[in-house]
mmCIF file of C-alpha atoms and ligand atoms in Angstrom:
data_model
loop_
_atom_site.group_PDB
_atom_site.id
_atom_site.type_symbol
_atom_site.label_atom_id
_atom_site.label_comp_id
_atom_site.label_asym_id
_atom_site.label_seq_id
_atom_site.Cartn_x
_atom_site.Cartn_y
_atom_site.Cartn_z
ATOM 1 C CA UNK A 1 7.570 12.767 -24.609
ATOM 2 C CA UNK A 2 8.873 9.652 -23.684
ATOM 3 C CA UNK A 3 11.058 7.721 -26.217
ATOM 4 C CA UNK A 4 8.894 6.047 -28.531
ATOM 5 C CA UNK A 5 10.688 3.100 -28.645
ATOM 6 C CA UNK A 6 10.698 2.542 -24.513
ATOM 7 C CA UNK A 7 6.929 3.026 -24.200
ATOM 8 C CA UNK A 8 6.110 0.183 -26.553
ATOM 9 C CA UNK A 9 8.580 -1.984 -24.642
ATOM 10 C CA UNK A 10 6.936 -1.523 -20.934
ATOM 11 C CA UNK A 11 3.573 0.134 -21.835
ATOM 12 C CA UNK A 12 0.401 -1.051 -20.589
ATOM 13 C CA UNK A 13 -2.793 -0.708 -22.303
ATOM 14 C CA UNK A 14 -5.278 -1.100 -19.247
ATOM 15 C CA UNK A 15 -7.803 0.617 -17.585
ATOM 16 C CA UNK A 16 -5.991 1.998 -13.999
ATOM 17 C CA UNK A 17 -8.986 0.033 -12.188
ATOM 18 C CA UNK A 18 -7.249 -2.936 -12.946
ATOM 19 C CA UNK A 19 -4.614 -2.048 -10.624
ATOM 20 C CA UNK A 20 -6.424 -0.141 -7.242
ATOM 21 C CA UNK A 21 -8.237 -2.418 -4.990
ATOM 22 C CA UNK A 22 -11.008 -0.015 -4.741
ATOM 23 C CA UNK A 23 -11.507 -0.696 -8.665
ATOM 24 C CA UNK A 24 -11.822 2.622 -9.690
ATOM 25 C CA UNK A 25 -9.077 4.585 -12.402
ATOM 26 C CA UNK A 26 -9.704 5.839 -16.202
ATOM 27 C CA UNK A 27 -6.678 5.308 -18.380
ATOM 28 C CA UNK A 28 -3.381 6.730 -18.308
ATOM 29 C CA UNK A 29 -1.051 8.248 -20.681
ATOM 30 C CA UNK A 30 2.265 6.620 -19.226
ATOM 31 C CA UNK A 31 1.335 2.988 -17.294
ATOM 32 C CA UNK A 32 4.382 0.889 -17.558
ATOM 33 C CA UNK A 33 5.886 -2.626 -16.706
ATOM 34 C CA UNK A 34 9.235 -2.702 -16.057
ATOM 35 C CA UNK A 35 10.584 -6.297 -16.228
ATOM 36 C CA UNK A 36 13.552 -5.894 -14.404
ATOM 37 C CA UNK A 37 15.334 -3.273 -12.216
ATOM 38 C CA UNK A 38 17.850 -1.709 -14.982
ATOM 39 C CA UNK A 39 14.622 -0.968 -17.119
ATOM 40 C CA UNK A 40 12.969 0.550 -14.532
ATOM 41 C CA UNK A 41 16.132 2.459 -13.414
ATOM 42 C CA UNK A 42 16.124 4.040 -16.887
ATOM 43 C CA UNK A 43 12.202 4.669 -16.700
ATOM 44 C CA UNK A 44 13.217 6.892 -13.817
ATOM 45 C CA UNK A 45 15.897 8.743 -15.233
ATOM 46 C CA UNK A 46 14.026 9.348 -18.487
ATOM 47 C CA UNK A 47 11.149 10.634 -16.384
ATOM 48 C CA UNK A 48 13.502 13.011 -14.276
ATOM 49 C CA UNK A 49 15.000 14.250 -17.532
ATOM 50 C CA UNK A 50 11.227 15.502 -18.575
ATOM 51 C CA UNK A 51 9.786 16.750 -15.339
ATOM 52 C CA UNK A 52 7.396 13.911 -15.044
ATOM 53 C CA UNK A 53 6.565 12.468 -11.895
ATOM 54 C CA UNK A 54 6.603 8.815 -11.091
ATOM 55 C CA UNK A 55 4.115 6.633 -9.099
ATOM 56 C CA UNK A 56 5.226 3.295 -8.002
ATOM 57 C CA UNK A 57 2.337 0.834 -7.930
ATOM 58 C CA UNK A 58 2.368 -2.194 -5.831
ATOM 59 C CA UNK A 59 -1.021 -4.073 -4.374
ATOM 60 C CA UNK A 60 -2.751 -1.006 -4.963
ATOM 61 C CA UNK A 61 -4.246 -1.291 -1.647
ATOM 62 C CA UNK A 62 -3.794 2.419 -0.626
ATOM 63 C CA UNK A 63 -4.087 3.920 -4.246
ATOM 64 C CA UNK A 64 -6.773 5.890 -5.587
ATOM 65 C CA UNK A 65 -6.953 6.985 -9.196
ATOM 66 C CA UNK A 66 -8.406 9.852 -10.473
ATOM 67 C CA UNK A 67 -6.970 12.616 -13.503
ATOM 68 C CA UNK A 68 -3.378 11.134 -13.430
ATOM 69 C CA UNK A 69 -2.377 13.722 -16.347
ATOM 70 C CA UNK A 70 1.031 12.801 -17.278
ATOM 71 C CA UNK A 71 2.437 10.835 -14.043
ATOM 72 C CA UNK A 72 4.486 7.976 -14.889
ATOM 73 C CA UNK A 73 2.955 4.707 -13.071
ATOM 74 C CA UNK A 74 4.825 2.032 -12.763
ATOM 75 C CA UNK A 75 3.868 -0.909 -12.073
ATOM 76 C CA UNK A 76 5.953 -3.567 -9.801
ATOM 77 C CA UNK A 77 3.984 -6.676 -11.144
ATOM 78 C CA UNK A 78 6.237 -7.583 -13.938
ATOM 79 C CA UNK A 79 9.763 -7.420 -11.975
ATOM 80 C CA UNK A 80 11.257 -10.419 -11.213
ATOM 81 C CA UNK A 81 10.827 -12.122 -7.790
ATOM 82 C CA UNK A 82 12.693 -13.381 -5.468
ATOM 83 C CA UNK A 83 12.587 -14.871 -1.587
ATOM 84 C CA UNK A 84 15.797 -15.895 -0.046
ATOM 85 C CA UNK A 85 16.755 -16.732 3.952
ATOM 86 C CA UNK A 86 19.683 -16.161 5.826
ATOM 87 C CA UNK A 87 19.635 -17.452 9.415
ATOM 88 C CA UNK A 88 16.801 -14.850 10.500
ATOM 89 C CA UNK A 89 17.105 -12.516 7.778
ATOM 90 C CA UNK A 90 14.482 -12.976 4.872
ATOM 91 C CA UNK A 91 15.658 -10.259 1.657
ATOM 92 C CA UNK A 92 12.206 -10.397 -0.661
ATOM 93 C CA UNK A 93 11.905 -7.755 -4.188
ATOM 94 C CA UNK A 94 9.367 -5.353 -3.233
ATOM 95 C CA UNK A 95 6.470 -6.773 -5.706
ATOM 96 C CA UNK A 96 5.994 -9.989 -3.303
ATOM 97 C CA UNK A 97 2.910 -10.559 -1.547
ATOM 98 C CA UNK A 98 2.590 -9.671 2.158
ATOM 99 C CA UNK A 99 1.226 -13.435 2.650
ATOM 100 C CA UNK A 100 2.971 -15.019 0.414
ATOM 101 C CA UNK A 101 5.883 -13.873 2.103
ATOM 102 C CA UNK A 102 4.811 -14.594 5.777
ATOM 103 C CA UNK A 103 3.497 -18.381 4.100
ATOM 104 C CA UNK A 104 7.183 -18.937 2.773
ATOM 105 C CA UNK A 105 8.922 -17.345 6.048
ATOM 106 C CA UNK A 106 7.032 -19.685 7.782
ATOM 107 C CA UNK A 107 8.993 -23.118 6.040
ATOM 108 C CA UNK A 108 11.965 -21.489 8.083
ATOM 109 C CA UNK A 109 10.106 -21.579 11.457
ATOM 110 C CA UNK A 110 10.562 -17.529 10.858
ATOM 111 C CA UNK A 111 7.885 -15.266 11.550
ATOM 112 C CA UNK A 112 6.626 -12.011 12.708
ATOM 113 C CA UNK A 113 4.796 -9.982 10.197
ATOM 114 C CA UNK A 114 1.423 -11.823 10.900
ATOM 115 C CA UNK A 115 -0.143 -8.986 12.322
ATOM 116 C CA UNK A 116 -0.067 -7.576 8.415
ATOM 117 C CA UNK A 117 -1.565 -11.181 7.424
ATOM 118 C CA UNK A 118 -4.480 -10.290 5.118
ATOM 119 C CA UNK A 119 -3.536 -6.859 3.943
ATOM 120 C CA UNK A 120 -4.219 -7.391 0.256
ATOM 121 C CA UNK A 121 -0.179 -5.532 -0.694
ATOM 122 C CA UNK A 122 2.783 -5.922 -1.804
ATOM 123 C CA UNK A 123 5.709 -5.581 0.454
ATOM 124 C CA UNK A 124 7.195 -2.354 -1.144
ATOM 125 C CA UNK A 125 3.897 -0.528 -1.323
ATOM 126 C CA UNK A 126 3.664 -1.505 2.867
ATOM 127 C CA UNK A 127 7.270 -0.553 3.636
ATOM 128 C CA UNK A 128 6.605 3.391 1.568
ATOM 129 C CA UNK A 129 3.056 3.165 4.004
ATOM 130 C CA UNK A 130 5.210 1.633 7.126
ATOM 131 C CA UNK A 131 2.235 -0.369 6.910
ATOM 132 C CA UNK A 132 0.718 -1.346 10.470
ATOM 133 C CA UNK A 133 -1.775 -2.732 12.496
ATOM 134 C CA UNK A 134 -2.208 -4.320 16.311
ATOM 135 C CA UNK A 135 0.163 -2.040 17.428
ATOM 136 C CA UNK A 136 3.109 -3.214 15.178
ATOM 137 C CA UNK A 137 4.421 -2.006 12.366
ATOM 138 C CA UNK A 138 6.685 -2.935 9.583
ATOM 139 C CA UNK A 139 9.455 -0.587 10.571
ATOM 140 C CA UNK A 140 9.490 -2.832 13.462
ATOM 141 C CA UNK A 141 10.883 -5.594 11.048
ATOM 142 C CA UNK A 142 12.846 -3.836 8.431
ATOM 143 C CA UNK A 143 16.592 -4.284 8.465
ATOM 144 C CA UNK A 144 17.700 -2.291 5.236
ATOM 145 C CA UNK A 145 16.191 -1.278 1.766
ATOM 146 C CA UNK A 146 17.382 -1.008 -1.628
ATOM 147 C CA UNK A 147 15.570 1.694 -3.733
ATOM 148 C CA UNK A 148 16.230 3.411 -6.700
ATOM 149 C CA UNK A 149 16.138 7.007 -6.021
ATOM 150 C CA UNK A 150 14.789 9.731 -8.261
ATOM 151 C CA UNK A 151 17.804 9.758 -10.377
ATOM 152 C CA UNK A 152 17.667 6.302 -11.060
ATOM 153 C CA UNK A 153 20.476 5.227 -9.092
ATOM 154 C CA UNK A 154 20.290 2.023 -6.997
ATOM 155 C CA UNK A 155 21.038 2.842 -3.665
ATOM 156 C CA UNK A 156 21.318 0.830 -0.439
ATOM 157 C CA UNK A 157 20.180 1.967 2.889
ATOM 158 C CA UNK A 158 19.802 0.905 6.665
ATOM 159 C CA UNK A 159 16.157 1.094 8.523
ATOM 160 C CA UNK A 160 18.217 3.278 10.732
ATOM 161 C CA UNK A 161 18.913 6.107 7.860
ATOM 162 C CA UNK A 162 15.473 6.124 7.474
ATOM 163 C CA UNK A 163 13.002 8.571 8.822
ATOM 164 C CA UNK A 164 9.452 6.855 9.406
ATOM 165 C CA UNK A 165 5.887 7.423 11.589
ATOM 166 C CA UNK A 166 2.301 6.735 11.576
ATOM 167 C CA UNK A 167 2.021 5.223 7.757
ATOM 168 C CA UNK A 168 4.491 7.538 6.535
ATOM 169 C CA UNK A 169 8.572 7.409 5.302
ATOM 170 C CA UNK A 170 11.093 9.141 3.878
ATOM 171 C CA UNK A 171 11.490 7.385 1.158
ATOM 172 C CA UNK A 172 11.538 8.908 -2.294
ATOM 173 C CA UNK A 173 12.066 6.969 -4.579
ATOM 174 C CA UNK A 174 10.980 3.503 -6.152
ATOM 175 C CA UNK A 175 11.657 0.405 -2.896
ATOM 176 C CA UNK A 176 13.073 -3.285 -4.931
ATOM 177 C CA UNK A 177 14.095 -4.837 -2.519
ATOM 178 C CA UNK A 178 14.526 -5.434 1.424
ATOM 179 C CA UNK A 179 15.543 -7.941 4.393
ATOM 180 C CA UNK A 180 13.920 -7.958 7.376
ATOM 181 C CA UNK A 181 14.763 -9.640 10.747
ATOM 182 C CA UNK A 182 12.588 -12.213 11.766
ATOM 183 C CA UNK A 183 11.182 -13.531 14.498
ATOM 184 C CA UNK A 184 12.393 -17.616 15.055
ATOM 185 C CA UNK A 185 8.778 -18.939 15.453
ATOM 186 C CA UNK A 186 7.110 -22.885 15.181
ATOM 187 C CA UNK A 187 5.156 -22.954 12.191
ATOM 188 C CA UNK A 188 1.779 -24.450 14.484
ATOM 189 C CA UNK A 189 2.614 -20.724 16.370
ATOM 190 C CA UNK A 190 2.699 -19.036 12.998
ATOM 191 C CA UNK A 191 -0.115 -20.512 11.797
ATOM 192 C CA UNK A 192 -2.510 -20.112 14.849
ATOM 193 C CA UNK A 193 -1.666 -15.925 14.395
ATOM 194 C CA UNK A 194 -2.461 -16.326 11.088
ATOM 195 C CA UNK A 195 -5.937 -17.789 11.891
ATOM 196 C CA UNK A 196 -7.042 -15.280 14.748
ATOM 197 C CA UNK A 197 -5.565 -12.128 12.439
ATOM 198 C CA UNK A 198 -7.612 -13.289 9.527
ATOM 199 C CA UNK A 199 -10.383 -14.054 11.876
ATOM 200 C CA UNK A 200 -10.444 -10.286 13.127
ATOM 201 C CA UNK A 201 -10.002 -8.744 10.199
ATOM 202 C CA UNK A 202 -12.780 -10.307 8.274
ATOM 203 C CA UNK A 203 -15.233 -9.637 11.950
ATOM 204 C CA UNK A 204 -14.443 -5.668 11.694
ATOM 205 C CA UNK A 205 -13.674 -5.202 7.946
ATOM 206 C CA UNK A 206 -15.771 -5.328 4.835
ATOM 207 C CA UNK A 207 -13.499 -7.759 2.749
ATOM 208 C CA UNK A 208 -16.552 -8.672 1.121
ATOM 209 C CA UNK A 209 -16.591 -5.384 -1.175
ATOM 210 C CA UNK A 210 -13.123 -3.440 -3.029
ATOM 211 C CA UNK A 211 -11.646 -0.876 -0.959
ATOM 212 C CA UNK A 212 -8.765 0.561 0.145
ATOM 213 C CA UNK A 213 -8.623 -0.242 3.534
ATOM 214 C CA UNK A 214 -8.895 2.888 6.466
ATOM 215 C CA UNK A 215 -9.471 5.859 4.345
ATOM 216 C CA UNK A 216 -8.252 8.230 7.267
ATOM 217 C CA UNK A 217 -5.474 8.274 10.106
ATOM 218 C CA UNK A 218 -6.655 7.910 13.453
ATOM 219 C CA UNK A 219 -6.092 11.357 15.041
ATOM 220 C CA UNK A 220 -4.213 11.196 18.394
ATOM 221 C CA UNK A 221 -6.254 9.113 20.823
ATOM 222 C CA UNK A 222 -9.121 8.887 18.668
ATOM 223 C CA UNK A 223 -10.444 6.662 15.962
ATOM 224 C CA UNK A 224 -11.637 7.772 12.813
ATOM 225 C CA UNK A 225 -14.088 5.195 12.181
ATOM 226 C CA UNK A 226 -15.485 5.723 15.540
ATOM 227 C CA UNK A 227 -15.619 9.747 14.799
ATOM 228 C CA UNK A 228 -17.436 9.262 10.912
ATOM 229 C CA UNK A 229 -19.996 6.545 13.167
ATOM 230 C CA UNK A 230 -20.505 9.418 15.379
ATOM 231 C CA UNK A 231 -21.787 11.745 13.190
ATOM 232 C CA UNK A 232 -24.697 9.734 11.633
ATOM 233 C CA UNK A 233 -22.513 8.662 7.922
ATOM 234 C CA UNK A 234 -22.178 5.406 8.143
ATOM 235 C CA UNK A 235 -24.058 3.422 5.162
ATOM 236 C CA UNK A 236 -23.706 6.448 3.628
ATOM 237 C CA UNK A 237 -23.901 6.217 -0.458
ATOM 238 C CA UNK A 238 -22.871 8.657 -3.658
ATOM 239 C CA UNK A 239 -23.206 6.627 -6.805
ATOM 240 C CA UNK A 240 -21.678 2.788 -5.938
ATOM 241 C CA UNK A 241 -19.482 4.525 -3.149
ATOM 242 C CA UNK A 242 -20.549 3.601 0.323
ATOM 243 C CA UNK A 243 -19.329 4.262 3.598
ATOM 244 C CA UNK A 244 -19.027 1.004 4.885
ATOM 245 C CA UNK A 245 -21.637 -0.418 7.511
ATOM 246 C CA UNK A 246 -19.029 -2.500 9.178
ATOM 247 C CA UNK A 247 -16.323 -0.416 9.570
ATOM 248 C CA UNK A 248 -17.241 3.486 8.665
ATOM 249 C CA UNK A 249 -13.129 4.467 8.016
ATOM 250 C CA UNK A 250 -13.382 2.087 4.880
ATOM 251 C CA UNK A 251 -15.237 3.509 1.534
ATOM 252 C CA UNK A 252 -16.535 0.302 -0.482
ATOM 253 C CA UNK A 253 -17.315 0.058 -4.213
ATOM 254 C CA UNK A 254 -20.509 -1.701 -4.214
ATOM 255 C CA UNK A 255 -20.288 -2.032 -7.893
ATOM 256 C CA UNK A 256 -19.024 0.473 -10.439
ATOM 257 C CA UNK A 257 -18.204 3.594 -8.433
ATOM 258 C CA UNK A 258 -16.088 6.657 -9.863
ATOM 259 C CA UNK A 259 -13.660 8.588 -8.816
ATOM 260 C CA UNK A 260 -15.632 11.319 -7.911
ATOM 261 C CA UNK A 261 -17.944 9.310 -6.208
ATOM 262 C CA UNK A 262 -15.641 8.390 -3.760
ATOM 263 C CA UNK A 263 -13.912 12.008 -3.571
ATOM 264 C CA UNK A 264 -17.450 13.340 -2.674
ATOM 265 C CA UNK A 265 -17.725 10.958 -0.023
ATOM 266 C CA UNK A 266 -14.190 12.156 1.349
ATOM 267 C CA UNK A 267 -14.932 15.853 1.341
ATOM 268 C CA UNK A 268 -18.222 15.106 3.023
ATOM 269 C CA UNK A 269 -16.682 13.319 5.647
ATOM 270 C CA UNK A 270 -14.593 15.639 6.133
ATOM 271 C CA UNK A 271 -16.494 18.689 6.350
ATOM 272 C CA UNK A 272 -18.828 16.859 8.806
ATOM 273 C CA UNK A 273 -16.272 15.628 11.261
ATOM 274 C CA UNK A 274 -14.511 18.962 11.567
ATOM 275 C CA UNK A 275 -18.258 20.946 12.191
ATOM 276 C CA UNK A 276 -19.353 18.240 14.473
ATOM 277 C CA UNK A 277 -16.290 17.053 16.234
ATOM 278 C CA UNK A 278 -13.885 20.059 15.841
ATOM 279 C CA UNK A 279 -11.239 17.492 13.704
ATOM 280 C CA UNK A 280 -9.599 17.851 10.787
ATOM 281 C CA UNK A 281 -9.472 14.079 9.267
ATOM 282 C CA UNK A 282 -6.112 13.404 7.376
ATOM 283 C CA UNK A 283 -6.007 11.047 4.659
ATOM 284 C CA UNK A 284 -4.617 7.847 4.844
ATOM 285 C CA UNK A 285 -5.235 6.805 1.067
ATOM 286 C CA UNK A 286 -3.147 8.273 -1.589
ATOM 287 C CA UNK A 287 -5.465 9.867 -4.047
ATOM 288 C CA UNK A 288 -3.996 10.708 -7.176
ATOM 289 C CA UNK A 289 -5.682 13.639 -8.885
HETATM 290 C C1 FAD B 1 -8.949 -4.735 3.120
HETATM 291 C C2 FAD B 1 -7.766 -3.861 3.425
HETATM 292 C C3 FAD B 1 -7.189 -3.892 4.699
HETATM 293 C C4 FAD B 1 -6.110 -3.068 5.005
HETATM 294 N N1 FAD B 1 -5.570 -3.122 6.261
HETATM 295 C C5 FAD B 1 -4.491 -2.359 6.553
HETATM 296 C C6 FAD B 1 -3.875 -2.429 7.845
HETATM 297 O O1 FAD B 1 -4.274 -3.193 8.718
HETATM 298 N N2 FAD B 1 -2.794 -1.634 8.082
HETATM 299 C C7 FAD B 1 -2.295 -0.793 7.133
HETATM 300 O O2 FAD B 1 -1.306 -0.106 7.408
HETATM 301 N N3 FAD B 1 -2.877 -0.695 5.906
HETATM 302 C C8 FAD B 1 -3.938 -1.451 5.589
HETATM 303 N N4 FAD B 1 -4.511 -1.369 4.350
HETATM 304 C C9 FAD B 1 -4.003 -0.399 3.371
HETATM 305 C C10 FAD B 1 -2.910 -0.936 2.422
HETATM 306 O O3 FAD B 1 -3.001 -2.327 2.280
HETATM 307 C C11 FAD B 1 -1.524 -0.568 2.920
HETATM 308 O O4 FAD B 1 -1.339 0.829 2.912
HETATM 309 C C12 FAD B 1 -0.394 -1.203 2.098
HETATM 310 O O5 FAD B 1 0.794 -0.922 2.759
HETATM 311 C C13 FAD B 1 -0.309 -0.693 0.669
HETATM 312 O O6 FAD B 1 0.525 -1.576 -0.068
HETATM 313 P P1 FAD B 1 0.358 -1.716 -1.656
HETATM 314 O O7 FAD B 1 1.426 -2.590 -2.171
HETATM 315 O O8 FAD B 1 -1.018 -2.084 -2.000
HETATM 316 O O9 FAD B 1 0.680 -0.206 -2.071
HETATM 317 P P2 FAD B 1 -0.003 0.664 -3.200
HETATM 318 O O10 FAD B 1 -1.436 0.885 -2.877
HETATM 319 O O11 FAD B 1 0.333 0.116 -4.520
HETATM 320 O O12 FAD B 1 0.779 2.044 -2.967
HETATM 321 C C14 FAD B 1 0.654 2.765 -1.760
HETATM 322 C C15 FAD B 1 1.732 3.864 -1.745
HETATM 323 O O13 FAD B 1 3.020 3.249 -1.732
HETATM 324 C C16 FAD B 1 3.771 3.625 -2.887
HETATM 325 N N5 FAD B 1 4.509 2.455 -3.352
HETATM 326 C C17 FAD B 1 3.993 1.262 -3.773
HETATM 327 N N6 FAD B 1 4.993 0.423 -4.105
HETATM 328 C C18 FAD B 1 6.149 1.091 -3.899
HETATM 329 C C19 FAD B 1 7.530 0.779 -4.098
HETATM 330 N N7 FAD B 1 7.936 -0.414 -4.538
HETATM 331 N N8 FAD B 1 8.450 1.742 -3.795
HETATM 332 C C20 FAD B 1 8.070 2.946 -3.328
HETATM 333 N N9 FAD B 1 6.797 3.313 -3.149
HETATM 334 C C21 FAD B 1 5.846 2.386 -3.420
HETATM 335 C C22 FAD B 1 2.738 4.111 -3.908
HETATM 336 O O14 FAD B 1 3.309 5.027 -4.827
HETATM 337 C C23 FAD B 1 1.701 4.751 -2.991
HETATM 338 O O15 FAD B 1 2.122 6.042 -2.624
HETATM 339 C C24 FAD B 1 -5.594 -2.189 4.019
HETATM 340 C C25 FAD B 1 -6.167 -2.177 2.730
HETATM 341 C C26 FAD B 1 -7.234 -3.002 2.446
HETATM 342 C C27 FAD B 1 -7.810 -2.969 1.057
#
C-alpha cells in the first residue's frame, strides 16, 4: 500500500470520467495530483518500490478507462506551469494546452504546431502519442524532453535519442517538460492556419459529442474510417456508444455510455473489418482495462 500519509496529500476523490474526453471511467483506487515535479518524482519511486504501474494523465484525449485495478494515475493538472521563449525555442511543462500554447507562441511571431490546433490535449500526453495530423507531426517540432523515468529520476534527453513512429515513442516514463523549435511566422499567418484547421476539423469530426478522437491507426495506405464506412457500421449504437455518422474512426458518447459499451463497439469493429476486408485494425486509443 501506498504510504498513508502521501495519498491524502495528492489523492483525488473523483470519478475517472472526469478526466477522459470520452467521459467514461468508474473510480480508482490510486488517482493522484502531484503539485510539483519532486512530489511526483517520489509518487514514481514509491510506485516502483510496490510493483504498481503508473499512468500519466494529460487531456485525456486518447484515454479510455475501464477496471484500472491498482494502476497509479497521475494526473498532470495540478503541476505548475510554465511558457518561456528563447529566440525560436519555446520550453512549455507538459500539462499546457496544445492551443494555449500555439495562442502564446504566436505573441512571438513563432509558430508551427497549428496543424495540432484543436486537439483537445495537453502537450505531454501529444509528445508520448507523437501526436499528428496533415501530414505533420510533433516529432517534427520537438527539440529535447525532460521526463522522469520509472525510477523517478529526472532525466534530460534530445528528440534525437528518441525512438518515435506513427503515434507511438519510446518514452517510458512520465514527460514535464520540453522545447520545441519553432517556426518564425506573422501572427495574421498564424492566425489564418488556425482558422482553416479549426474549420476542417469541425467539417469531418464530431466535436459536437465526447470522444477520443480516431479510435484506430490507419493501416498502410488505407483509412480506417473509410474501411469501418465500408462495411455498413457507421451510426452504429451499443448503449450511448455510437460510431460516429461523421467520421466512422471516432466512437461518440451520446450521453452516458460505459466502458463496455464502447469496448463492444471496438471488438465489433474489429471482427467485421478483418472478415470483410482481410485487416486487422490496431488501436489508436489507449484503453486501460
Ligand atoms: C476531437 C479529437 C480530435 C483529435 N484529433 C487528433 C489528431 O488530429 N491527431 C492526433 O494525433 N490525435 C488526435 N486526437 C487524439 C488525442 O488528442 C491525442 O492522442 C493527444 O496526443 C493525447 O493527448 P492528451 O494530453 O489528451 O493525452 P492523454 O489522453 O491524457 O494520454 C494519452 C497517452 O499519453 C500518456 N501521457 C499523457 N501525458 C503524459 C506525460 N506527461 N508523460 C508521459 N506520458 C503521458 C498517457 O499515459 C496515455 O498513454 C484527437 C482527440 C479528440 C478527442
Amino acid at each position: 500500500m501506498f504510504d498513508s500519509k502521501m495519498l491524502t496529500s495528492f489523492v483525488i476523490k473523483s470519478s475517472l470520467s472526469k478526466y477522459s474526453n470520452m467521459k467514461v471511467g468508474g473510480n480508482a483506487t490510486y488517482l493522484l495530483a502531484p503539485q510539483n515535479v519532486s512530489d511526483l518524482s517520489s509518487i514514481i519511486q514509491k510506485a516502483k518500490a510496490q510493483n504498481l504501474k503508473i499512468l500519466p494523465v494529460g487531456g485525456g484525449s486518447n484515454i479510455l478507462f475501464g477496471n484500472v485495478g491498482n494502476r497509479v494515475i497521475i494526473l498532470d493538472a495540478y503541476l505548475p506551469e510554465f511558457f518561456q521563449v528563447d529566440n525560436k525555442i519555446v520550453t512549455v511543462s507538459s500539462n499546457m494546452k496544445i492551443s494555449s500554447i500555439i495562442d502564446k507562441a504566436m505573441q512571438y511571431e513563432l509558430g508551427g504546431l497549428e496543424f495540432i490546433f484543436g486537439i483537445p490535449a495537453h502537450i505531454g500526453g501529444a509528445i508520448h502519442m507523437n501526436a499528428g495530423a496533415f501530414e505533420k507531426c510533433i516529432f517534427d517540432y520537438l527539440y529535447w524532453l525532460e521526463y522522469i523515468d520509472l525510477k523517478g529520476k529526472i532525466t534530460k534527453i534530445d528528440r534525437k535519442d528518441l525512438e518515435f513512429g506513427y503515434r507511438t515513442t519510446s518514452i517510458e516514463g512520465f514527460i514535464v517538460k520540453a522545447a520545441f523549435k519553432m517556426d518564425k511566422k506573422t501572427k495574421e499567418k498564424i492566425l489564418a492556419d488556425k482558422e482553416d484547421i479549426i474549420s476542417k476539423r469541425f467539417e469531418r469530426h464530431p466535436y459536437d459529442y465526447p470522444s477520443l478522437g480516431s479510435t484506430f491507426k490507419n493501416p498502410k495506405g488505407k483509412f480506417a474510417g473509410q474501411l469501418i464506412e465500408e462495411c455498413g457500421l457507421k451510426r452504429l449504437q451499443i448503449g450511448d456508444a455510437q460510431i460516429s455518422e461523421k467520421h466512422a474512426n471516432f466512437i461518440i458518447n451520446k450521453g452516458s455510455a460505459r466502458f463496455n459499451d464502447v469496448a463492444e463497439l471496438i471488438r465489433i469493429i474489429q471482427k467485421t473489418v478483418k472478415e470483410q476486408k482481410g485487416i486487422e485494425l490496431e488501436l489508436e486509443i489507449k484503453v486501460i482495462n
